[in-house]
Amino acid sequence: INAEYMGPFNRIIEVIAGSPHFDMSSEIPSIKELVLALHDIQAICFGEFTLKSGLKSPIYIDLRLIVSNPKVLQMVCTAVWHKVKDVKFDVICGVPYTALPFATVISLQQNVPMLMRRKETKSYGRGRCIEGTFNIGDTCLIIEDLVTSGLSVFETVEPLQDAKLIVKDVAVLIDRQQGGRANIEKNGLTLHSVFTVAELLEILHEEKRISADQRNSVLEFIQTSQVQIKPAEPAAAPAAEPASSTPSTPSFKRLSYADRIPLCKSAVGRQLLKIVNDKQTNLCLSADVTDAKQLLDLAASVGPHICLLKTHVDILVNFNEEFVKELVALATKHNFLIFEDRKFADIGNTCVLQYSSGLYHIADWAHITNAHPLPGPGVVQGLKTVGLPKNRGCLLIAEMSSKGNLAKGSYVEEAVKMAKEDSDFVFGFICQNRLVDDAGFLHMTPGVQLASKSDNLGQQYNTPEQVICKNGTDVIIVGRGIYEAKNPAEVAASYKEAGWKAYLTSLSS
């Protein structure tokens, strides 16, 4: 086991060895005793904090501090155990990483076998995601420290179920009451929480540790920061592949961009449709340049002609906060949206961090991002927990313009299904053809030039008329044809005119 896992375990051994009175059979602590003890060690703090999701919260609960406080660790584990001691299970598994000490202490004191989930499957040895000994069909109880949306619970449930274990129950110390219980129960699990944030607030207020304003501020935050995650659906039988590798364009009657605004369930999608209609442009510039100043100069010159500016900030050699401020100001000035072409393709929790944190803090400035459907619904649900509260939107990459790509057949069908399940956040597709008749979804096509051709790296180009009129898509994405031109603004105006002309033609056909 690597050092990342051994750290908590070593500390637990020290706790037990140094605490001769560590007895899980001791009296069950009251909720009040637990709350005050957690507040005493500063595991519960009030102020303004940025959560992993990127939201600003008036409360921060850091239960990692418990491992350094033996008495509090004992109280917490006793309370969690007594909450589920009558539940039937064969093994337990703590959600990495904060709940690992809880599960380990309970395992040691109650002689209950424990399993460990790796966040990433190792590439050596047995290559297991679930470590430990178990039998197929065993029932596993999940131990968690804190539940907000339930996403981290699902990321533990999935590999356990893949290993043929049965999961029915989740034990947690604190329920933040932000949708996690409902999400967990919609997925057929039972959540057993020791106490809720509302109970925590009442106790601290009664004990005069927080003011009424602080209590009310947190309660209001909870009510306005609910997160819904769609329940998992049983796998369907594999669909037969279509005879053609490229889906045929559905027969549909195109509505005007203006008429589609109220049909779009995404706030960002409605905003984009309004911009397209008001500016009479369905042109997106793909600004794949490596210098921040060059990108800003492009945005300033072509801004009047575009509805979207697509960026790849991870290729910029001089990205900084000042660049972001200037780009956002240009988007406001010229009335276009920023689309960061991040192509998220990891598990939900990792995507949450990539979207909200790191060097780029994408969710803070990009109106739109995109994702591959490959990881399954978790990638959308993770991004949604960050983006939806910030009025952001997402596109799914259902088809690609490169020669020999694998985004075909049932893969495209699954992308459409995922989009429909979260249409308040996912409002369209990166694709080569119109995929759905639903006018609330936008279809955006890359690889567009004024003349059809291909390059030596397999990129295939189509004309605005081809993608809008024949393929039925809505927004043309143009890159090198504009930013490599001697006069990008002049060329962008030509693409704007060609794209809009194709749209008007499609309306009358």
Coordinates of C-alpha atoms in Angstrom, one line a residue:
I1 CA 0.0 0.0 0.0
N2 CA 1.4 3.4 -0.9
A3 CA 2.2 6.2 1.5
E4 CA -1.0 8.0 0.6
Y5 CA -2.9 5.2 2.2
M6 CA -0.5 4.3 5.0
G7 CA -0.6 7.8 6.5
P8 CA -4.0 7.6 8.1
F9 CA -3.5 4.0 9.2
N10 CA -0.2 4.7 10.9
R11 CA -1.9 7.6 12.8
I12 CA -4.8 5.3 13.8
I13 CA -2.3 2.8 15.3
E14 CA -0.7 5.6 17.2
V15 CA -4.1 6.7 18.5
I16 CA -5.1 3.3 19.7
A17 CA -1.7 2.5 21.2
G18 CA -1.6 5.8 23.1
S19 CA -5.1 5.6 24.3
P20 CA -5.6 2.8 26.8
H21 CA -9.2 3.8 27.4
F22 CA -10.2 3.5 23.7
D23 CA -13.3 1.4 24.1
M24 CA -16.0 1.3 21.5
S25 CA -18.4 -0.2 24.0
S26 CA -18.4 3.1 26.0
E27 CA -21.5 5.2 26.3
I28 CA -22.8 6.6 23.0
P29 CA -22.0 10.3 22.8
S30 CA -25.0 12.6 22.3
I31 CA -25.3 14.7 19.2
K32 CA -24.6 17.8 21.3
E33 CA -21.4 16.3 22.7
L34 CA -20.2 15.5 19.2
V35 CA -21.0 18.9 17.7
L36 CA -19.3 20.8 20.6
A37 CA -16.2 18.5 20.4
L38 CA -15.9 19.0 16.6
H39 CA -16.3 22.8 17.1
D40 CA -13.6 22.7 19.8
I41 CA -11.0 21.2 17.5
Q42 CA -12.0 23.7 14.7
A43 CA -13.4 21.0 12.5
I44 CA -16.5 23.2 12.1
C45 CA -15.7 26.8 11.0
F46 CA -17.7 29.8 9.9
G47 CA -16.7 32.6 7.5
E48 CA -16.4 32.5 3.7
F49 CA -14.8 29.3 2.2
T50 CA -14.4 28.0 -1.3
L51 CA -15.6 24.4 -1.5
K52 CA -14.2 21.7 -3.9
S53 CA -17.2 22.5 -6.1
G54 CA -16.1 26.1 -6.4
L55 CA -19.1 27.4 -4.4
K56 CA -18.6 30.0 -1.7
S57 CA -19.8 28.6 1.6
P58 CA -20.5 30.3 4.9
I59 CA -19.5 27.1 6.7
Y60 CA -16.6 24.7 6.4
I61 CA -16.5 21.2 7.9
D62 CA -13.0 19.7 7.9
L63 CA -13.3 16.2 9.5
R64 CA -9.7 15.4 8.6
L65 CA -8.7 17.0 11.8
I66 CA -10.4 14.2 13.8
V67 CA -7.5 11.8 13.2
S68 CA -5.2 13.9 15.4
N69 CA -7.7 14.0 18.3
P70 CA -8.0 10.5 19.8
K71 CA -10.9 11.3 22.1
V72 CA -13.0 12.9 19.3
L73 CA -12.1 10.0 16.9
Q74 CA -13.4 7.6 19.6
M75 CA -16.6 9.6 20.0
V76 CA -17.2 9.8 16.3
C77 CA -16.6 6.1 15.6
T78 CA -18.8 5.0 18.5
A79 CA -21.6 7.2 17.2
V80 CA -21.3 5.9 13.6
W81 CA -21.1 2.3 14.7
H82 CA -24.2 2.5 17.0
K83 CA -26.1 4.1 14.1
V84 CA -25.7 0.9 12.0
K85 CA -24.9 -1.8 14.5
D86 CA -28.3 -3.5 13.7
V87 CA -27.8 -3.3 9.9
K88 CA -26.8 -6.6 8.2
F89 CA -23.5 -6.6 6.3
D90 CA -20.4 -8.7 5.9
V91 CA -17.7 -6.1 5.3
I92 CA -17.2 -2.4 5.5
C93 CA -15.4 0.1 3.2
G94 CA -14.5 3.7 4.0
V95 CA -14.8 6.3 1.2
P96 CA -11.2 7.6 0.5
Y97 CA -9.7 9.4 2.2
T98 CA -11.2 11.1 5.3
A99 CA -13.5 8.2 6.2
L100 CA -10.7 5.6 6.1
P101 CA -9.8 6.2 9.7
F102 CA -13.4 5.8 10.7
A103 CA -13.7 2.5 8.9
T104 CA -10.3 1.3 10.3
V105 CA -11.2 2.0 13.9
I106 CA -14.6 0.4 13.6
S107 CA -13.0 -2.6 11.9
L108 CA -10.4 -3.0 14.7
Q109 CA -12.8 -2.5 17.6
Q110 CA -15.8 -4.5 16.3
N111 CA -13.8 -7.2 14.5
V112 CA -15.5 -6.4 11.2
P113 CA -13.6 -7.2 8.0
M114 CA -12.7 -4.0 6.0
L115 CA -12.0 -3.4 2.3
M116 CA -10.3 -0.4 0.7
R117 CA -11.1 1.3 -2.5
R118 CA -8.3 2.7 -4.5
K119 CA -9.0 6.0 -6.2
E120 CA -7.0 4.8 -9.2
T121 CA -6.4 1.1 -10.1
K122 CA -2.6 0.4 -9.8
S123 CA -0.8 -0.7 -13.0
Y124 CA 1.3 -3.3 -11.2
G125 CA 0.8 -6.4 -9.0
R126 CA -2.8 -7.6 -9.2
G127 CA -4.1 -4.3 -10.5
R128 CA -7.1 -4.3 -8.1
C129 CA -9.4 -1.4 -7.5
I130 CA -10.8 -3.0 -4.3
E131 CA -8.2 -4.3 -1.8
G132 CA -9.0 -6.9 0.8
T133 CA -10.6 -10.4 1.1
F134 CA -14.2 -11.0 0.3
N135 CA -16.6 -13.4 -1.3
I136 CA -18.8 -12.7 -4.3
G137 CA -22.2 -11.7 -3.1
D138 CA -21.0 -10.3 0.3
T139 CA -22.8 -7.2 1.5
C140 CA -20.7 -4.1 2.1
L141 CA -21.5 -1.2 4.4
I142 CA -20.0 2.1 3.2
I143 CA -18.6 4.5 5.8
E144 CA -18.4 8.2 4.9
D145 CA -17.5 11.3 6.9
L146 CA -19.7 13.9 5.2
V147 CA -22.4 13.7 2.5
T148 CA -23.1 16.7 0.3
S149 CA -24.2 15.5 -3.1
G150 CA -23.4 11.8 -2.7
L151 CA -21.1 11.8 -5.6
S152 CA -18.1 10.4 -3.6
V153 CA -20.3 7.7 -2.3
F154 CA -21.3 6.6 -5.8
E155 CA -17.7 6.6 -6.9
T156 CA -17.1 4.0 -4.1
V157 CA -20.3 2.0 -4.8
E158 CA -19.5 1.5 -8.5
P159 CA -16.2 -0.4 -8.1
L160 CA -17.7 -2.4 -5.2
Q161 CA -20.6 -3.5 -7.3
D162 CA -18.2 -4.2 -10.2
A163 CA -16.4 -6.6 -7.9
K164 CA -19.8 -8.4 -7.3
L165 CA -20.4 -7.0 -3.9
I166 CA -23.8 -5.9 -2.7
V167 CA -24.2 -2.4 -1.4
K168 CA -27.4 -1.4 0.5
D169 CA -26.4 1.0 3.3
V170 CA -24.2 4.1 3.8
A171 CA -23.2 5.3 7.3
V172 CA -22.2 8.9 7.6
L173 CA -21.4 11.3 10.4
I174 CA -22.9 14.5 8.9
D175 CA -25.5 15.0 6.3
R176 CA -25.0 18.5 4.8
Q177 CA -28.6 18.4 3.5
Q178 CA -27.7 19.6 0.0
G179 CA -29.4 16.8 -1.9
G180 CA -27.1 13.9 -0.9
R181 CA -29.7 11.9 0.9
A182 CA -32.2 12.2 -1.9
N183 CA -29.6 11.3 -4.5
I184 CA -28.4 8.3 -2.5
E185 CA -31.9 7.0 -1.8
K186 CA -32.9 7.4 -5.5
N187 CA -30.1 5.0 -6.3
G188 CA -31.6 2.4 -4.0
L189 CA -29.4 2.9 -1.0
T190 CA -30.2 3.8 2.6
L191 CA -28.4 6.7 4.3
H192 CA -27.8 6.5 8.1
S193 CA -26.5 9.9 9.3
V194 CA -25.6 10.6 12.9
F195 CA -26.7 14.2 12.6
T196 CA -27.5 17.0 10.1
V197 CA -26.1 20.4 9.5
A198 CA -29.4 21.9 10.7
E199 CA -29.0 20.1 14.0
L200 CA -25.4 21.2 14.2
L201 CA -26.4 24.8 13.7
E202 CA -29.2 24.7 16.4
I203 CA -26.8 23.3 19.0
L204 CA -24.1 25.9 18.3
H205 CA -26.7 28.7 18.4
E206 CA -28.2 27.5 21.6
E207 CA -24.7 27.3 23.1
K208 CA -24.1 30.9 21.9
R209 CA -21.2 29.8 19.8
I210 CA -22.7 31.3 16.6
S211 CA -25.2 34.1 16.0
A212 CA -28.6 33.9 14.6
D213 CA -27.4 35.6 11.4
Q214 CA -24.6 33.0 11.0
R215 CA -27.1 30.2 11.5
N216 CA -29.6 31.7 9.0
S217 CA -26.8 32.4 6.5
V218 CA -25.9 28.7 6.4
L219 CA -29.5 27.5 6.2
E220 CA -30.1 29.8 3.3
F221 CA -26.9 28.6 1.6
I222 CA -28.1 25.0 2.0
Q223 CA -31.5 25.7 0.5
T224 CA -30.0 27.5 -2.6
S225 CA -27.2 25.0 -3.2
Q226 CA -29.1 21.7 -3.7
V227 CA -27.5 19.2 -6.1
Q228 CA -29.4 16.6 -7.9
I229 CA -27.8 13.5 -9.4
K230 CA -29.7 11.2 -11.7
P231 CA -30.2 7.7 -10.5
A232 CA -28.2 5.0 -12.2
E233 CA -30.2 2.9 -14.7
P234 CA -29.7 -0.8 -15.3
A235 CA -27.6 -1.6 -18.3
A236 CA -29.6 -2.2 -21.4
A237 CA -29.0 -4.9 -23.9
P238 CA -26.5 -3.8 -26.5
A239 CA -28.1 -2.2 -29.5
A240 CA -27.4 -3.4 -33.0
E241 CA -24.9 -1.2 -34.8
P242 CA -26.5 0.7 -37.7
A243 CA -25.6 -0.4 -41.2
S244 CA -23.9 3.0 -41.8
S245 CA -21.1 4.1 -39.5
T246 CA -22.4 7.7 -39.7
P247 CA -26.0 8.3 -38.4
S248 CA -28.3 9.7 -40.9
T249 CA -29.6 13.2 -40.2
P250 CA -33.1 13.1 -38.8
S251 CA -35.9 14.6 -40.8
F252 CA -36.9 17.9 -39.1
K253 CA -38.3 21.3 -39.7
R254 CA -35.8 23.9 -38.5
L255 CA -37.1 26.5 -36.1
S256 CA -35.6 30.0 -36.0
Y257 CA -33.0 30.6 -33.2
A258 CA -35.5 33.1 -31.6
D259 CA -38.3 30.5 -31.5
R260 CA -35.9 28.0 -29.9
I261 CA -34.9 30.2 -26.9
P262 CA -37.9 29.2 -24.6
L263 CA -37.4 25.5 -25.6
C264 CA -33.9 25.3 -24.2
K265 CA -33.8 24.1 -20.6
S266 CA -30.3 25.5 -20.0
A267 CA -29.8 29.1 -19.0
V268 CA -26.5 29.3 -20.9
G269 CA -28.2 27.7 -23.9
R270 CA -30.9 30.3 -23.9
Q271 CA -28.3 33.0 -23.6
L272 CA -26.3 31.7 -26.5
L273 CA -29.4 31.4 -28.7
K274 CA -30.3 35.0 -27.9
I275 CA -26.8 36.2 -28.8
V276 CA -26.9 34.3 -32.1
N277 CA -30.3 35.8 -33.0
D278 CA -29.4 39.4 -31.9
K279 CA -26.0 39.5 -33.6
Q280 CA -27.1 37.3 -36.6
T281 CA -24.1 35.1 -36.3
N282 CA -23.7 31.4 -35.8
L283 CA -19.9 31.5 -35.9
C284 CA -17.6 30.2 -33.2
L285 CA -13.9 31.0 -33.5
S286 CA -11.6 28.2 -32.3
A287 CA -8.7 30.3 -31.1
D288 CA -6.0 27.5 -30.9
V289 CA -3.1 29.9 -30.4
T290 CA -0.3 29.6 -27.8
D291 CA 0.2 33.2 -26.8
A292 CA -2.3 35.0 -24.5
K293 CA -1.8 38.4 -26.2
Q294 CA -2.4 36.9 -29.6
L295 CA -5.6 35.3 -28.3
L296 CA -6.8 38.6 -26.8
D297 CA -6.0 40.5 -30.0
L298 CA -8.0 37.9 -31.9
A299 CA -10.9 38.2 -29.6
A300 CA -10.9 42.0 -29.9
S301 CA -10.8 42.0 -33.7
V302 CA -13.3 39.2 -34.4
G303 CA -15.5 39.7 -31.4
P304 CA -18.2 41.6 -33.3
H305 CA -18.6 38.7 -35.8
I306 CA -18.9 35.7 -33.4
C307 CA -21.3 34.2 -30.9
L308 CA -18.7 32.0 -29.2
L309 CA -14.9 32.1 -28.6
K310 CA -13.5 28.6 -28.1
T311 CA -10.3 28.5 -26.1
H312 CA -7.6 25.9 -25.2
V313 CA -6.0 27.6 -22.2
D314 CA -3.8 24.6 -21.4
I315 CA -1.8 25.4 -24.6
L316 CA -1.1 29.0 -23.6
V317 CA 2.5 29.5 -22.5
N318 CA 1.7 32.7 -20.5
F319 CA -1.8 32.1 -18.9
N320 CA -2.5 34.3 -15.9
E321 CA -5.3 36.0 -14.0
E322 CA -5.0 39.3 -15.9
F323 CA -5.5 37.4 -19.2
V324 CA -8.8 36.0 -17.8
K325 CA -10.0 39.4 -16.7
E326 CA -9.3 40.9 -20.1
L327 CA -10.9 38.0 -22.0
V328 CA -14.1 38.2 -19.9
A329 CA -14.2 42.0 -20.5
L330 CA -13.9 41.5 -24.2
A331 CA -16.7 38.9 -24.1
T332 CA -18.9 41.4 -22.3
K333 CA -18.0 44.2 -24.7
H334 CA -18.6 42.3 -27.9
N335 CA -21.4 40.1 -26.6
F336 CA -20.0 36.6 -27.1
L337 CA -19.7 33.6 -24.8
I338 CA -16.4 31.9 -23.8
F339 CA -16.2 28.1 -24.5
E340 CA -13.2 26.4 -22.9
D341 CA -12.6 23.2 -25.0
R342 CA -11.4 21.2 -22.0
K343 CA -12.8 17.8 -23.2
F344 CA -13.2 16.4 -19.6
A345 CA -13.0 12.6 -19.6
D346 CA -12.3 11.3 -16.1
I347 CA -14.4 10.2 -13.1
G348 CA -16.7 12.7 -11.6
N349 CA -14.7 13.6 -8.6
T350 CA -11.5 14.3 -10.6
C351 CA -13.5 16.4 -13.1
V352 CA -14.9 18.5 -10.2
L353 CA -11.3 19.4 -9.3
Q354 CA -10.2 20.0 -12.8
Y355 CA -13.2 22.2 -13.5
S356 CA -13.2 24.2 -10.2
S357 CA -9.6 24.3 -9.1
G358 CA -6.0 23.8 -10.3
L359 CA -4.2 26.4 -12.4
Y360 CA -7.1 27.5 -14.5
H361 CA -10.3 27.6 -12.4
I362 CA -12.3 27.1 -15.6
A363 CA -15.7 27.3 -14.0
D364 CA -15.0 30.8 -12.8
W365 CA -14.8 32.4 -16.3
A366 CA -15.8 30.0 -19.0
H367 CA -19.5 30.1 -19.8
I368 CA -19.4 26.7 -21.5
T369 CA -17.1 23.6 -21.4
N370 CA -17.4 20.2 -22.9
A371 CA -16.9 16.5 -22.0
H372 CA -16.5 13.1 -23.6
P373 CA -19.3 10.7 -22.7
L374 CA -16.8 7.8 -22.4
P375 CA -16.6 7.8 -18.5
G376 CA -20.4 7.6 -18.3
P377 CA -22.9 9.9 -16.5
G378 CA -20.6 10.6 -13.6
V379 CA -18.5 13.0 -15.7
V380 CA -21.6 15.2 -16.4
Q381 CA -22.9 14.9 -12.8
G382 CA -19.6 15.9 -11.4
L383 CA -19.3 18.9 -13.7
K384 CA -22.9 19.8 -13.0
T385 CA -22.3 20.1 -9.2
V386 CA -19.8 22.9 -10.0
G387 CA -21.2 24.5 -13.1
L388 CA -25.0 24.7 -12.6
P389 CA -24.8 26.9 -9.5
K390 CA -22.6 29.3 -11.5
N391 CA -25.0 29.3 -14.5
R392 CA -22.6 27.4 -16.7
G393 CA -23.3 24.9 -19.4
C394 CA -21.8 21.8 -21.0
L395 CA -21.6 20.2 -24.5
L396 CA -21.1 16.5 -25.0
I397 CA -18.6 15.4 -27.7
A398 CA -20.8 13.0 -29.6
E399 CA -19.0 13.0 -32.9
M400 CA -15.6 14.2 -34.1
S401 CA -14.2 15.6 -37.4
S402 CA -10.9 13.7 -37.5
K403 CA -10.5 10.8 -39.9
G404 CA -10.8 7.3 -38.3
N405 CA -12.4 8.5 -35.0
L406 CA -14.3 6.0 -32.9
A407 CA -17.3 8.2 -32.0
K408 CA -20.0 6.3 -33.9
G409 CA -23.0 4.0 -33.6
S410 CA -24.1 3.2 -30.0
Y411 CA -21.5 5.6 -28.6
V412 CA -23.4 8.5 -30.2
E413 CA -26.7 7.1 -28.9
E414 CA -25.4 7.0 -25.4
A415 CA -24.2 10.6 -25.6
V416 CA -27.7 11.7 -26.6
K417 CA -29.2 9.7 -23.7
M418 CA -26.8 11.3 -21.2
A419 CA -27.6 14.8 -22.6
K420 CA -31.3 14.3 -22.2
E421 CA -31.0 13.2 -18.6
D422 CA -29.2 16.4 -17.6
S423 CA -30.6 18.9 -20.1
D424 CA -30.6 21.8 -17.6
F425 CA -26.8 21.6 -17.8
V426 CA -26.0 19.8 -21.1
F427 CA -27.6 21.9 -23.8
G428 CA -26.0 20.5 -26.9
F429 CA -23.4 18.5 -28.8
I430 CA -20.1 18.7 -30.7
C431 CA -21.0 16.7 -33.7
Q432 CA -21.0 16.4 -37.5
N433 CA -24.7 15.8 -37.9
R434 CA -28.0 16.8 -36.2
L435 CA -28.6 14.1 -33.6
V436 CA -32.0 14.9 -32.1
D437 CA -35.1 16.7 -33.3
D438 CA -35.5 18.4 -29.9
A439 CA -35.0 22.1 -30.7
G440 CA -33.8 22.8 -27.2
F441 CA -30.5 21.2 -28.0
L442 CA -27.8 22.9 -30.1
H443 CA -25.5 21.1 -32.5
M444 CA -22.0 22.6 -33.1
T445 CA -19.7 21.4 -35.9
P446 CA -15.9 21.9 -36.0
G447 CA -13.8 21.5 -39.1
V448 CA -15.6 24.1 -41.1
Q449 CA -13.9 26.1 -44.0
L450 CA -15.3 28.0 -47.0
A451 CA -14.0 25.2 -49.2
S452 CA -14.2 21.5 -48.5
K453 CA -10.8 19.8 -48.0
S454 CA -8.6 17.9 -45.5
D455 CA -5.2 18.4 -43.9
N456 CA -2.2 16.0 -43.5
L457 CA -3.2 15.1 -39.9
G458 CA -6.6 13.7 -40.8
Q459 CA -8.8 16.8 -40.1
Q460 CA -11.7 16.9 -42.5
Y461 CA -13.3 20.2 -43.5
N462 CA -16.9 20.9 -44.6
T463 CA -18.5 24.1 -45.8
P464 CA -21.0 26.2 -43.8
E465 CA -23.7 25.2 -46.3
Q466 CA -22.9 21.5 -45.9
V467 CA -23.0 21.5 -42.1
I468 CA -26.0 23.8 -41.7
C469 CA -28.3 22.9 -44.6
K470 CA -27.4 19.3 -45.3
N471 CA -26.2 18.0 -41.9
G472 CA -28.7 20.1 -39.9
T473 CA -26.4 21.6 -37.3
D474 CA -26.6 25.0 -35.7
V475 CA -23.2 26.6 -35.1
I476 CA -20.1 26.5 -37.3
I477 CA -16.7 26.2 -35.5
V478 CA -13.8 27.7 -37.5
G479 CA -10.1 27.8 -36.4
R480 CA -7.1 28.1 -38.7
G481 CA -9.2 29.5 -41.5
I482 CA -9.6 32.7 -39.4
Y483 CA -6.7 33.0 -37.0
E484 CA -4.1 32.2 -39.7
A485 CA -5.5 34.7 -42.1
K486 CA -3.7 38.0 -42.8
N487 CA -6.9 39.9 -41.7
P488 CA -8.8 37.7 -39.2
A489 CA -11.6 40.2 -38.8
E490 CA -12.3 40.4 -42.5
V491 CA -12.3 36.6 -42.9
A492 CA -14.4 36.2 -39.8
A493 CA -17.0 38.5 -41.4
S494 CA -17.0 36.3 -44.4
Y495 CA -17.6 33.2 -42.4
K496 CA -20.3 35.0 -40.4
E497 CA -22.1 35.9 -43.6
A498 CA -21.8 32.4 -45.1
G499 CA -23.0 30.8 -41.9
W500 CA -26.0 33.1 -41.6
K501 CA -26.9 32.7 -45.3
A502 CA -26.8 28.9 -44.9
Y503 CA -29.1 29.2 -41.8
L504 CA -31.7 31.4 -43.7
T505 CA -31.6 28.9 -46.6
S506 CA -32.3 26.0 -44.2
L507 CA -35.3 27.9 -42.7
S508 CA -36.9 28.1 -46.1
S509 CA -36.2 24.5 -47.2

